[in-house]
PDB file of C-alpha atoms in Angstrom:
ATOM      1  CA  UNK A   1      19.404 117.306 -31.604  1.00  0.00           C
ATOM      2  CA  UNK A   2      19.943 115.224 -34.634  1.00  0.00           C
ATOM      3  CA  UNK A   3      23.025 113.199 -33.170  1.00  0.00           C
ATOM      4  CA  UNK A   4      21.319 112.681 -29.852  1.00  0.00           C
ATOM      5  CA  UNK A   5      18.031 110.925 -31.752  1.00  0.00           C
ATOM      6  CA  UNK A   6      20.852 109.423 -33.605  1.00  0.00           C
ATOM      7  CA  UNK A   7      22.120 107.907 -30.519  1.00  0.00           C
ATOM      8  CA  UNK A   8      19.138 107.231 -29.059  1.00  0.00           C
ATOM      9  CA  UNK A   9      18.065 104.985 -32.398  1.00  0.00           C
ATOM     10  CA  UNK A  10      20.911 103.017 -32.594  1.00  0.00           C
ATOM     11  CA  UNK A  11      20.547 102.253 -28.673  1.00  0.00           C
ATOM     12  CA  UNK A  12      17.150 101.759 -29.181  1.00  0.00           C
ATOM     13  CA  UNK A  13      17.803  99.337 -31.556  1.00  0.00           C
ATOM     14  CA  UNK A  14      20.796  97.064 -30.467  1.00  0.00           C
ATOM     15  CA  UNK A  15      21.553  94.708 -32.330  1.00  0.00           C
ATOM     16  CA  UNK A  16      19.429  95.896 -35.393  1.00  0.00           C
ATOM     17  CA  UNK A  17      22.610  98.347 -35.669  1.00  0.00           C
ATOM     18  CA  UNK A  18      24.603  95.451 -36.291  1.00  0.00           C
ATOM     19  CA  UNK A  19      25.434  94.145 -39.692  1.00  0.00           C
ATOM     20  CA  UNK A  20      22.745  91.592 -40.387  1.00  0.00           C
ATOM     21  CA  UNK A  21      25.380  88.611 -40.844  1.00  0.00           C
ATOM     22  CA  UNK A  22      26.449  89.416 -37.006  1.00  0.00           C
ATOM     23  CA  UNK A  23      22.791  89.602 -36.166  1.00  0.00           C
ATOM     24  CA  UNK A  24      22.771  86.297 -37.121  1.00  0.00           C
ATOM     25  CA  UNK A  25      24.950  83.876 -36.185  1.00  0.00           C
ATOM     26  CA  UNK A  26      23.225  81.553 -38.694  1.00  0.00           C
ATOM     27  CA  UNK A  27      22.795  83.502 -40.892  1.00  0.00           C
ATOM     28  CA  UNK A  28      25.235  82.196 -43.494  1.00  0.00           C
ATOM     29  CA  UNK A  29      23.970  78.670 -42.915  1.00  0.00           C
ATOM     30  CA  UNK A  30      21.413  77.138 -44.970  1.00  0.00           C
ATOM     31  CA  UNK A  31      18.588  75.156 -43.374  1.00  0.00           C
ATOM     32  CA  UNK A  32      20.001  71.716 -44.275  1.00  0.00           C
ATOM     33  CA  UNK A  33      23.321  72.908 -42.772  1.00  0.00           C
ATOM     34  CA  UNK A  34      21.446  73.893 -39.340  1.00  0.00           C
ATOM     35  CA  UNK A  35      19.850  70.931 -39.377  1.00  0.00           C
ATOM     36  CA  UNK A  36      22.714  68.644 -39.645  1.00  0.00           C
ATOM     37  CA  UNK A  37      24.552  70.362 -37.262  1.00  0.00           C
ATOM     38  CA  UNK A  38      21.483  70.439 -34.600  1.00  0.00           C
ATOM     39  CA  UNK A  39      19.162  67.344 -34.434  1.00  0.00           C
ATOM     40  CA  UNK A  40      19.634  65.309 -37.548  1.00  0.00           C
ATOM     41  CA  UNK A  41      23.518  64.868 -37.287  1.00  0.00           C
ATOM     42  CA  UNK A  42      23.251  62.452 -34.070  1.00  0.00           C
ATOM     43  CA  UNK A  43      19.842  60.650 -35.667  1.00  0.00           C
ATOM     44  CA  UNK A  44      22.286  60.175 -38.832  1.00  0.00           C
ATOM     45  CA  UNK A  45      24.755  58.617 -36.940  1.00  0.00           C
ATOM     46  CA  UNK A  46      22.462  56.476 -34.823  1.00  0.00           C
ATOM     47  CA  UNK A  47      21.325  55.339 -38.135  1.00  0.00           C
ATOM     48  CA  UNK A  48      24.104  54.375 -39.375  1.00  0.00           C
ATOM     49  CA  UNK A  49      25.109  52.227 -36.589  1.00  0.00           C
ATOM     50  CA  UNK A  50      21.648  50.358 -36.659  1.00  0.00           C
ATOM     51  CA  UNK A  51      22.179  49.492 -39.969  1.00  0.00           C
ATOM     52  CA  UNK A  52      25.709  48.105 -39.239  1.00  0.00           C
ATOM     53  CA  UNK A  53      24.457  46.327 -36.671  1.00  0.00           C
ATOM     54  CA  UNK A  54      21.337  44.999 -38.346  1.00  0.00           C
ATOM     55  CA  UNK A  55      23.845  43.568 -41.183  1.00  0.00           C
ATOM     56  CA  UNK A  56      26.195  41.855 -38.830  1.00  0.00           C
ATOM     57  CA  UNK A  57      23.507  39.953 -37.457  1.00  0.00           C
ATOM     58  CA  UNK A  58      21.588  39.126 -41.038  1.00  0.00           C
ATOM     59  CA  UNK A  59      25.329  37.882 -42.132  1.00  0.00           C
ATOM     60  CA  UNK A  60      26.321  35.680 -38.638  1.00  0.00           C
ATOM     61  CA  UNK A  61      22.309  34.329 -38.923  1.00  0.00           C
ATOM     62  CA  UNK A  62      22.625  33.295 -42.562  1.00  0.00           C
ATOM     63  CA  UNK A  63      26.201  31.802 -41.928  1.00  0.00           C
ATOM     64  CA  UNK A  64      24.429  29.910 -39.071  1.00  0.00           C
ATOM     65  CA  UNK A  65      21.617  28.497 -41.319  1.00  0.00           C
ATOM     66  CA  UNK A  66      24.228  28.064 -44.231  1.00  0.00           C
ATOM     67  CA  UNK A  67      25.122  24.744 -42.850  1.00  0.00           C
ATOM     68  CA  UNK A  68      21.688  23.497 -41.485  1.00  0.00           C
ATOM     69  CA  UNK A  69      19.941  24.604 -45.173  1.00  0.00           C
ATOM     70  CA  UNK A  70      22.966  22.123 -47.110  1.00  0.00           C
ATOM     71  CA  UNK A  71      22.554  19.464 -45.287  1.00  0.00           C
ATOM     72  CA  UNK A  72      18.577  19.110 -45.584  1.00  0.00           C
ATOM     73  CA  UNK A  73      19.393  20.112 -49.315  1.00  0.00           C
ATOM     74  CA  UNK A  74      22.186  17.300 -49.443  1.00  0.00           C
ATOM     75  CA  UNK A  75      20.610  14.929 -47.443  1.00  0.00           C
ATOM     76  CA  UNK A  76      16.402  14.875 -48.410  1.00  0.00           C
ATOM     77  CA  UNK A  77      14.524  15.867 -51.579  1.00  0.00           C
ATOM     78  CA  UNK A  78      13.430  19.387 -49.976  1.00  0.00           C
ATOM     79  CA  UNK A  79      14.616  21.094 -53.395  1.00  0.00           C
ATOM     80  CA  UNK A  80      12.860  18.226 -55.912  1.00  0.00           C
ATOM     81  CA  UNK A  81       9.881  18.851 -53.810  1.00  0.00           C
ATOM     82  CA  UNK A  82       9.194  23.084 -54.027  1.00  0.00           C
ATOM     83  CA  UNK A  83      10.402  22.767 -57.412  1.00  0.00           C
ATOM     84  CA  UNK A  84       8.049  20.253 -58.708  1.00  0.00           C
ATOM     85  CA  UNK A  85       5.157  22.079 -60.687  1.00  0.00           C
ATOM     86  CA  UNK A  86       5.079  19.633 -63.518  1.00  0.00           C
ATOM     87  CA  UNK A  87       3.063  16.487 -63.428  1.00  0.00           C
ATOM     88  CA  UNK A  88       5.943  14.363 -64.498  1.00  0.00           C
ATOM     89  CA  UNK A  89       8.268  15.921 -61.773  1.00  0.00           C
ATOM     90  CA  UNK A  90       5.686  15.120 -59.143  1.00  0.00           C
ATOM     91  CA  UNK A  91       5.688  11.929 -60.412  1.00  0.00           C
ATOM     92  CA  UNK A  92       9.322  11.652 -60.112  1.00  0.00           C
ATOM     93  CA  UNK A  93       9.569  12.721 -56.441  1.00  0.00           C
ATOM     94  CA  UNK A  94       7.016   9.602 -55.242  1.00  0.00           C
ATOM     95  CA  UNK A  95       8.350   6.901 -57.104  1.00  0.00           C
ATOM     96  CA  UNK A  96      11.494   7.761 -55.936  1.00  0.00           C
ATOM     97  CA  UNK A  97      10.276   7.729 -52.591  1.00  0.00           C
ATOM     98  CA  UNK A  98       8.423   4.722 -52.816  1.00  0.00           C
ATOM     99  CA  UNK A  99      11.650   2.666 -54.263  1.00  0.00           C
ATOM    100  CA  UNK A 100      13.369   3.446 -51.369  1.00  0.00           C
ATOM    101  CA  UNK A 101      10.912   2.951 -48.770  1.00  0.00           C
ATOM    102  CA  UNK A 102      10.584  -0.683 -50.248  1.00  0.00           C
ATOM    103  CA  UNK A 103      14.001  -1.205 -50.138  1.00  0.00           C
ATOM    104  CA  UNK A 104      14.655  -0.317 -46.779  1.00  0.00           C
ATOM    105  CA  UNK A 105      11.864  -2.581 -45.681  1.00  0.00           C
ATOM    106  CA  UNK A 106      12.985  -5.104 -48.097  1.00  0.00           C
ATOM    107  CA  UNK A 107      16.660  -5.322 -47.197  1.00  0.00           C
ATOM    108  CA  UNK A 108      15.612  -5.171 -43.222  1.00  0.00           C
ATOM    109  CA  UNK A 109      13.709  -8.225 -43.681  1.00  0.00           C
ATOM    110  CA  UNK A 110      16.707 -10.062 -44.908  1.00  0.00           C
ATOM    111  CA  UNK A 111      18.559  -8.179 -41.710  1.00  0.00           C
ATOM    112  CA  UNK A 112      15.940  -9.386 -39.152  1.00  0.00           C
ATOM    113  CA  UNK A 113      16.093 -12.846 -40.098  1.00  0.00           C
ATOM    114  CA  UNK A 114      20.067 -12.196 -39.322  1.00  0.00           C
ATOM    115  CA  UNK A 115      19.251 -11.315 -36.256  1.00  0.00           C
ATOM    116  CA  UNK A 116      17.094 -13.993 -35.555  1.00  0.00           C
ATOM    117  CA  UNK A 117      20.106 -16.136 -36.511  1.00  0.00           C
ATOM    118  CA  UNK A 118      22.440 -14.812 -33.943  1.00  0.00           C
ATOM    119  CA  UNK A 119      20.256 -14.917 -31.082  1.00  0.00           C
ATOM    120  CA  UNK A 120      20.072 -18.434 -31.750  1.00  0.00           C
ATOM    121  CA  UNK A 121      23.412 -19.485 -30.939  1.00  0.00           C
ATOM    122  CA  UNK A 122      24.322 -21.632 -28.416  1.00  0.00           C
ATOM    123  CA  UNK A 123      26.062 -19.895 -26.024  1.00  0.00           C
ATOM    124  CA  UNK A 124      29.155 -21.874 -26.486  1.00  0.00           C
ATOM    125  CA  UNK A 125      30.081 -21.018 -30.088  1.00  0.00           C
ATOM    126  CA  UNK A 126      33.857 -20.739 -31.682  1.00  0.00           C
ATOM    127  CA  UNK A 127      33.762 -17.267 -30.935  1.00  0.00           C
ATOM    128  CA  UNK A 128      33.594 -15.384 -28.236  1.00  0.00           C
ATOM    129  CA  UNK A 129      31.289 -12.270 -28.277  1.00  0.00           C
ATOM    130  CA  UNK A 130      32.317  -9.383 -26.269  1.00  0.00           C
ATOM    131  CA  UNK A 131      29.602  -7.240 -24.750  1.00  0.00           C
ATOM    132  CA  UNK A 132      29.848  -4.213 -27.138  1.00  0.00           C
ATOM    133  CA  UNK A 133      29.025  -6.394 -29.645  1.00  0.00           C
ATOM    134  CA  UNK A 134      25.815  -8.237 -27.938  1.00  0.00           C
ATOM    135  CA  UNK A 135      24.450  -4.045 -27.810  1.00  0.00           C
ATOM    136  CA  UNK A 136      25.336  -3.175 -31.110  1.00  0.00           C
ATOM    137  CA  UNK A 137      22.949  -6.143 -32.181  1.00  0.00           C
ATOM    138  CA  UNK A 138      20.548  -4.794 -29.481  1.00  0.00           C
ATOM    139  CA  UNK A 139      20.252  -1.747 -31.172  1.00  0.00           C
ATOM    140  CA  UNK A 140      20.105  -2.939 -34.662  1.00  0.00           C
ATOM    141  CA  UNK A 141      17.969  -4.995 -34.206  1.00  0.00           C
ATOM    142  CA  UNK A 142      15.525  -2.275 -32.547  1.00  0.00           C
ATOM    143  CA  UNK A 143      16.139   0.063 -35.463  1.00  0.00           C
ATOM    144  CA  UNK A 144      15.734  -2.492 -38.167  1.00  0.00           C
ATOM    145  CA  UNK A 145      11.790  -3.127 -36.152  1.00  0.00           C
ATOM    146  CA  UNK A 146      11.277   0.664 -36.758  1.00  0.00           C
ATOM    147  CA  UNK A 147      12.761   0.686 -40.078  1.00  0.00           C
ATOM    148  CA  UNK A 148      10.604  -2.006 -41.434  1.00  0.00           C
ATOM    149  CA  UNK A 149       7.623  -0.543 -39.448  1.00  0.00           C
ATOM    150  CA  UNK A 150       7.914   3.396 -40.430  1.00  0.00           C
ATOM    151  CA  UNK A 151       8.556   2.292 -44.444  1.00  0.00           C
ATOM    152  CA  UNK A 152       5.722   0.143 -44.363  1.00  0.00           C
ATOM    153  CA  UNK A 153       3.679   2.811 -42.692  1.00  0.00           C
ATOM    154  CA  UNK A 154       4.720   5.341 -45.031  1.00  0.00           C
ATOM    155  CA  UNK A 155       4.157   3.298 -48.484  1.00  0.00           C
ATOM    156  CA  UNK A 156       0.394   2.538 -46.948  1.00  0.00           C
ATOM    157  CA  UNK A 157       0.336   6.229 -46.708  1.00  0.00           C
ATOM    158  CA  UNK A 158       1.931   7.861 -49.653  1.00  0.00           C
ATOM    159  CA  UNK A 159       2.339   4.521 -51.735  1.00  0.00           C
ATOM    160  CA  UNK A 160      -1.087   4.112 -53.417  1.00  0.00           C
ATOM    161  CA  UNK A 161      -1.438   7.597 -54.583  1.00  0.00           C
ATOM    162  CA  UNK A 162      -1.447   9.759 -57.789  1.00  0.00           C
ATOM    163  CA  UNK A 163       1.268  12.583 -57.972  1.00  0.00           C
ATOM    164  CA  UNK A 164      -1.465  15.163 -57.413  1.00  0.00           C
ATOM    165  CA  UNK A 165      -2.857  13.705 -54.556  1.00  0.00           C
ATOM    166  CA  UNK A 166       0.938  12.815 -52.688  1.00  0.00           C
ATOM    167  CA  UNK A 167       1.856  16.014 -53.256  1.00  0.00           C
ATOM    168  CA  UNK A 168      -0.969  17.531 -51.281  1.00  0.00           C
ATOM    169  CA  UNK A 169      -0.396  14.979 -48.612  1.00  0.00           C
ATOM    170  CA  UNK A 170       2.832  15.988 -47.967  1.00  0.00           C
ATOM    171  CA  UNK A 171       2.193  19.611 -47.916  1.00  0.00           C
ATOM    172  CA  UNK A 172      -0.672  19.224 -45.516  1.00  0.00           C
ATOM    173  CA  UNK A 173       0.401  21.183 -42.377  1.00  0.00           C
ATOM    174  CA  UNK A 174       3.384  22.565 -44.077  1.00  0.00           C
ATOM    175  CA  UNK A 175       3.464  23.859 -47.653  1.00  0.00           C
ATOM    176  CA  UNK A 176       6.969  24.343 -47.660  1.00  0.00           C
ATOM    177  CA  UNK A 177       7.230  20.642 -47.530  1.00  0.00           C
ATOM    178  CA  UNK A 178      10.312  20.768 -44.697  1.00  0.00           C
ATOM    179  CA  UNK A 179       8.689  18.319 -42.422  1.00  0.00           C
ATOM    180  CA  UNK A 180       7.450  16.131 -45.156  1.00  0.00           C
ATOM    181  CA  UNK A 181      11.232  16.290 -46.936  1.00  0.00           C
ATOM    182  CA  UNK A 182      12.846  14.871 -43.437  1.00  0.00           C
ATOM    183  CA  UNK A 183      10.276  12.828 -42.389  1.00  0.00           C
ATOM    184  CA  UNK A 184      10.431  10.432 -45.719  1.00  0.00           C
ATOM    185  CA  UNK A 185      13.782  10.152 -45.197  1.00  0.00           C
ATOM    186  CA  UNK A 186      13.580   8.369 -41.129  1.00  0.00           C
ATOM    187  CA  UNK A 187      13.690   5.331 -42.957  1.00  0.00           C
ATOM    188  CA  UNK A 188      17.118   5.454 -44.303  1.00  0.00           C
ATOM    189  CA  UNK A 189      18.179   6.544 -40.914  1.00  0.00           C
ATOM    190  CA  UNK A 190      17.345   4.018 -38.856  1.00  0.00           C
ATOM    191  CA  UNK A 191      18.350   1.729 -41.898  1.00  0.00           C
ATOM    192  CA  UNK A 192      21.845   3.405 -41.338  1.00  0.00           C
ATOM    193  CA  UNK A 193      22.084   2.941 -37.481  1.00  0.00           C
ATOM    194  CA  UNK A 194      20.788  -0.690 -37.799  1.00  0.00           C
ATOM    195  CA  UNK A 195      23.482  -1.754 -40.383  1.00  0.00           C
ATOM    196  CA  UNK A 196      26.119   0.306 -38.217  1.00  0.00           C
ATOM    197  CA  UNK A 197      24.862  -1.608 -35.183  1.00  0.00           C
ATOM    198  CA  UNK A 198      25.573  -4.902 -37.151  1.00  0.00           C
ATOM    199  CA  UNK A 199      28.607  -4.380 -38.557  1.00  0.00           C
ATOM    200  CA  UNK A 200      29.715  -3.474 -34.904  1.00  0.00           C
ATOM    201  CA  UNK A 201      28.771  -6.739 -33.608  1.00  0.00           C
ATOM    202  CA  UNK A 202      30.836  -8.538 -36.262  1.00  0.00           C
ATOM    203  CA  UNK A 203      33.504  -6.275 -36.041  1.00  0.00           C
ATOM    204  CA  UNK A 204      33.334  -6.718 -32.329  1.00  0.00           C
ATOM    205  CA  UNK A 205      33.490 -10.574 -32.937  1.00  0.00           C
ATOM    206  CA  UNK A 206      36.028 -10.601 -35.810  1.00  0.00           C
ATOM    207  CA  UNK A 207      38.054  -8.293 -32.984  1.00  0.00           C
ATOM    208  CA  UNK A 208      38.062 -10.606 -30.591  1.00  0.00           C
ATOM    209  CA  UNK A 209      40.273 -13.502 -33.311  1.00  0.00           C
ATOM    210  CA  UNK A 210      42.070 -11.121 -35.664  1.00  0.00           C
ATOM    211  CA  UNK A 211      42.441  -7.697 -34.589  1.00  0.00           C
ATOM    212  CA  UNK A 212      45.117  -6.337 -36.923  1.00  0.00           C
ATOM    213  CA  UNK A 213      43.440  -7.431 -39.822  1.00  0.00           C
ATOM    214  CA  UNK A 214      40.492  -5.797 -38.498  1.00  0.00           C
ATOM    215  CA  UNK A 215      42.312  -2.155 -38.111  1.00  0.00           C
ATOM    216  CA  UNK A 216      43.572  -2.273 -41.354  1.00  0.00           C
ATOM    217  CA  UNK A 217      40.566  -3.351 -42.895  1.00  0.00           C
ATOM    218  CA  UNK A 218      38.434  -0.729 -41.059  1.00  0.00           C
ATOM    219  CA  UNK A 219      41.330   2.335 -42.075  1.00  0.00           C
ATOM    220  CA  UNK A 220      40.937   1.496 -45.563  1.00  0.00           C
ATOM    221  CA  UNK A 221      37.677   1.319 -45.979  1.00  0.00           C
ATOM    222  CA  UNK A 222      36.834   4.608 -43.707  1.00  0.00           C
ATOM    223  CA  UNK A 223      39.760   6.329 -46.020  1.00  0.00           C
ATOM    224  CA  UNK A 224      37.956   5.185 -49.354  1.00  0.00           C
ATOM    225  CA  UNK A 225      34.331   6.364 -47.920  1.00  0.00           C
ATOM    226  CA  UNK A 226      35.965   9.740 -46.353  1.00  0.00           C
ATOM    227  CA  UNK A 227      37.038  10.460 -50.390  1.00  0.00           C
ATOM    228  CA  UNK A 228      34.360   9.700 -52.013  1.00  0.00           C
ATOM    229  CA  UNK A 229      32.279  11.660 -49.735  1.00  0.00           C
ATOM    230  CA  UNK A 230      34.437  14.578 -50.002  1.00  0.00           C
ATOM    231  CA  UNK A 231      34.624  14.368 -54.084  1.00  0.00           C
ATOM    232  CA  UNK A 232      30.358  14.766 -54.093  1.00  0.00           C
ATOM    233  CA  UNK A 233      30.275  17.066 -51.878  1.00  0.00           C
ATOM    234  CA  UNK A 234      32.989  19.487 -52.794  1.00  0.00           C
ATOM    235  CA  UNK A 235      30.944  20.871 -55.188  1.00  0.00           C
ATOM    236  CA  UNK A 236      28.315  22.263 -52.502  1.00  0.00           C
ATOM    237  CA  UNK A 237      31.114  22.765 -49.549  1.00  0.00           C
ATOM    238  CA  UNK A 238      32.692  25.046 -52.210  1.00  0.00           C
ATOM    239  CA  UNK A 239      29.202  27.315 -52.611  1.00  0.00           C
ATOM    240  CA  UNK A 240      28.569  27.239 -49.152  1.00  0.00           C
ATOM    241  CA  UNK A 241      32.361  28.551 -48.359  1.00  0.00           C
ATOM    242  CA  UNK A 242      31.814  31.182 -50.976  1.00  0.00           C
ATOM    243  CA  UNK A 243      28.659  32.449 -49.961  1.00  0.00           C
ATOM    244  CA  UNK A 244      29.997  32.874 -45.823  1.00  0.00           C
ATOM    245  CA  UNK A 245      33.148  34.638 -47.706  1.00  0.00           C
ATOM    246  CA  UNK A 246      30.806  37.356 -49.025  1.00  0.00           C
ATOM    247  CA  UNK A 247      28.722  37.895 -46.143  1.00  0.00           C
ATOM    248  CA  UNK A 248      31.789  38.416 -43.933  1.00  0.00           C
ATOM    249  CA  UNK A 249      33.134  40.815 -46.999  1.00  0.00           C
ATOM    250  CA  UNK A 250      29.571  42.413 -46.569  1.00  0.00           C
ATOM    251  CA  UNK A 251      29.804  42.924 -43.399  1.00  0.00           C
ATOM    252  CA  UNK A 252      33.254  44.565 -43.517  1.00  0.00           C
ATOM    253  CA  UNK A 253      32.591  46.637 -45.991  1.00  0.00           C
ATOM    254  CA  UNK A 254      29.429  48.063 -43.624  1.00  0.00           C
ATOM    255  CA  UNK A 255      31.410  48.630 -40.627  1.00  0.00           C
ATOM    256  CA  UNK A 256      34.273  50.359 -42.691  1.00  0.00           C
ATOM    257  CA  UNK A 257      31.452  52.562 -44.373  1.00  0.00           C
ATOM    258  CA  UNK A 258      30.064  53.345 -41.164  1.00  0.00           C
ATOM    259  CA  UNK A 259      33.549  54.431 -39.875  1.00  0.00           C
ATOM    260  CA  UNK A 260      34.083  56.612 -42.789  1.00  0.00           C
ATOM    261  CA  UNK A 261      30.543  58.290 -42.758  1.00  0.00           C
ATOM    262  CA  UNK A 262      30.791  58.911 -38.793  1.00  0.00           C
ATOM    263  CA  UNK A 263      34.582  60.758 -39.684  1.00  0.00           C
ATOM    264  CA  UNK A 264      32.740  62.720 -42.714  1.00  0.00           C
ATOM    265  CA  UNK A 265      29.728  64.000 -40.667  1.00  0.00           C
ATOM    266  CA  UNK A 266      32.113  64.596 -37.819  1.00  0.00           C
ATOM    267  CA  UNK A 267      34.397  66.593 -39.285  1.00  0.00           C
ATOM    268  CA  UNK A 268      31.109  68.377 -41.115  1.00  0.00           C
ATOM    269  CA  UNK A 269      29.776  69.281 -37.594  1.00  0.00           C
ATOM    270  CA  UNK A 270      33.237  70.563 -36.243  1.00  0.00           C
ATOM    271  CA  UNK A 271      33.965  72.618 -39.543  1.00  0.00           C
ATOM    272  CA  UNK A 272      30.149  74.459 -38.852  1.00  0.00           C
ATOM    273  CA  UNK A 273      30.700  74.670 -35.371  1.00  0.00           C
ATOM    274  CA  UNK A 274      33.717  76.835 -35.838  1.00  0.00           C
ATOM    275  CA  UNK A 275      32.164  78.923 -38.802  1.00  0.00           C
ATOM    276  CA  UNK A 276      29.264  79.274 -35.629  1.00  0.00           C
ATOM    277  CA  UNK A 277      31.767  80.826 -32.993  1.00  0.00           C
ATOM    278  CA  UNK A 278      33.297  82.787 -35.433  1.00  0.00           C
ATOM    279  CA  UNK A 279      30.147  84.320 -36.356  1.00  0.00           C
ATOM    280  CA  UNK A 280      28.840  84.657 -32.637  1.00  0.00           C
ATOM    281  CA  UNK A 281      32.403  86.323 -31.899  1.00  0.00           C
ATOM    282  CA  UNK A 282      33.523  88.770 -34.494  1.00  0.00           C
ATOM    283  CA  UNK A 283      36.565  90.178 -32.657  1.00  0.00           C
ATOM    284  CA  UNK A 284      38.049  93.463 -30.997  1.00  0.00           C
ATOM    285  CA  UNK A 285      37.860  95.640 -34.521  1.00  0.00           C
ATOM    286  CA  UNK A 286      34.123  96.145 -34.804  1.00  0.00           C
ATOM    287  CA  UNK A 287      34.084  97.188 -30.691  1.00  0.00           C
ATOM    288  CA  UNK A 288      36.387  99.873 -31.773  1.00  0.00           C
ATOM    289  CA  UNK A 289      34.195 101.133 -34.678  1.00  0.00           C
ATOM    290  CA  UNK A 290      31.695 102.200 -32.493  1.00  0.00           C
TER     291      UNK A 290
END
């Protein structure tokens, strides 16, 4: 009587007969271990790889921008003008601005009445003028107009000011001052074209009598302008090189990380998934047993 209530309890109770660690398969595994080998393992990974990608694309922006940011920083006072809290550094940043806005309407003036020269000339001179040359002085003689106009415009503007008040003129619309910083200097642009524009159209002419000794002259000079542009600005090319060199070396560094955390948590899940099957399938010896 006793062995058949025996029997009948321990059918009755299936796998409570069982050891409780073959009960449960998971039994051995804590709940972070479950976890990571359930749901959290691909979220983990997934994570990961948004961050990877999310750095790749912060590094290949800011190597982008890298170049755009020097040259306003190299070429306009965006820098003197953010960092200008003081009175006298306000100061600074308008009278500098003002001296060269009266220079490049100053030296224009001398370059218009050149212009008003050479479209006096009879039209048989000693030299001959080829027709590159007659639109260079076309152009420069349209950008030294705007030159002279635009500096004029902007000393009426900006000129008769205190610091205080030019300063919040030029942030008006934009208190980062980025429109304001390229905007004051369109004057020495069109300066630049307008003097380029000339010195093609006597270039062109000088061409036209002596053209060897105009190559030479024009290789020299380009050589000595080509150095000492590279000797101030080596300084800044060197920074900007040096910053792209560690955002790449961030970015590798990320994608090797990622590699090596996607083998670690791999290898994590395969190493619980067999401790899993073992436990689920305990082998031919306990059959036997009962």
């Amino acid at each position: 009587m006793s062995d058949g209530s025996v029997s009948s309890g321990s059918a009755s109770d299936g796998s409570d007969g069982l050891p409780s660690d073959m009960a449960n398969p998971h039994g051995h595994l804590g709940t972070d271990e479950r976890s990571e080998a359930g749901g959290s393992l691909p979220f983990t990974v997934n994570r990961n790889r948004s961050t990877n990608q999310s750095t790749s694309a912060a590094a290949r922006t800011d190597a982008s921008t890298g170049w755009i940011h020097f040259l306003i920083l190299y070429l306009t006072l965006w820098h003197e003008l953010r960092t200008a809290e003081k009175p006298e550094d306000k100061r600074n940043v308008r009278d500098r601005l003002k001296r060269e806005w009266r220079k490049s309407s100053d030296r224009h003036l001398a370059v218009l009445a050149i212009h008003v020269a050479v479209y006096n000339f009879p039209p048989d001179t000693i030299f001959r003028v080829p027709q590159i040359a007659l639109d260079s002085l076309t152009v420069s003689a349209i950008f030294t107009a705007a030159t002279i106009f635009y500096a004029r415009f902007l000393l009426w503007k900006y000129g008769g000011t205190t610091a205080l008040r030019f300063m919040e003129r030029a942030g008006v619309g934009d208190p980062t001052y980025l429109f304001f910083a390229i905007n004051s200097r369109l004057p020495l642009l069109t300066s630049l074209i307008s003097l380029i524009g000339l010195v093609i159209f006597t270039l062109g002419v000088a061409y036209s009598r002596s053209p060897a000794i105009v190559v030479v002259t024009c290789v020299a000079v380009a050589a000595l302008v080509i150095l000492q542009l590279f000797f101030d600005a080596k300084e800044r090319v060197v920074d900007t090189a040096v910053a792209l060199f560690r955002s790449i070396r961030e970015v590798i560094a990320w994608q090797t990380f990622g590699i090596l955390a996607r083998a670690s948590l791999d290898s994590r899940a395969h190493a619980i998934s067999e401790v899993q099957d073992a436990e689920a399938h305990p082998g031919n010896g306990f059959s036997s047993e009962v």
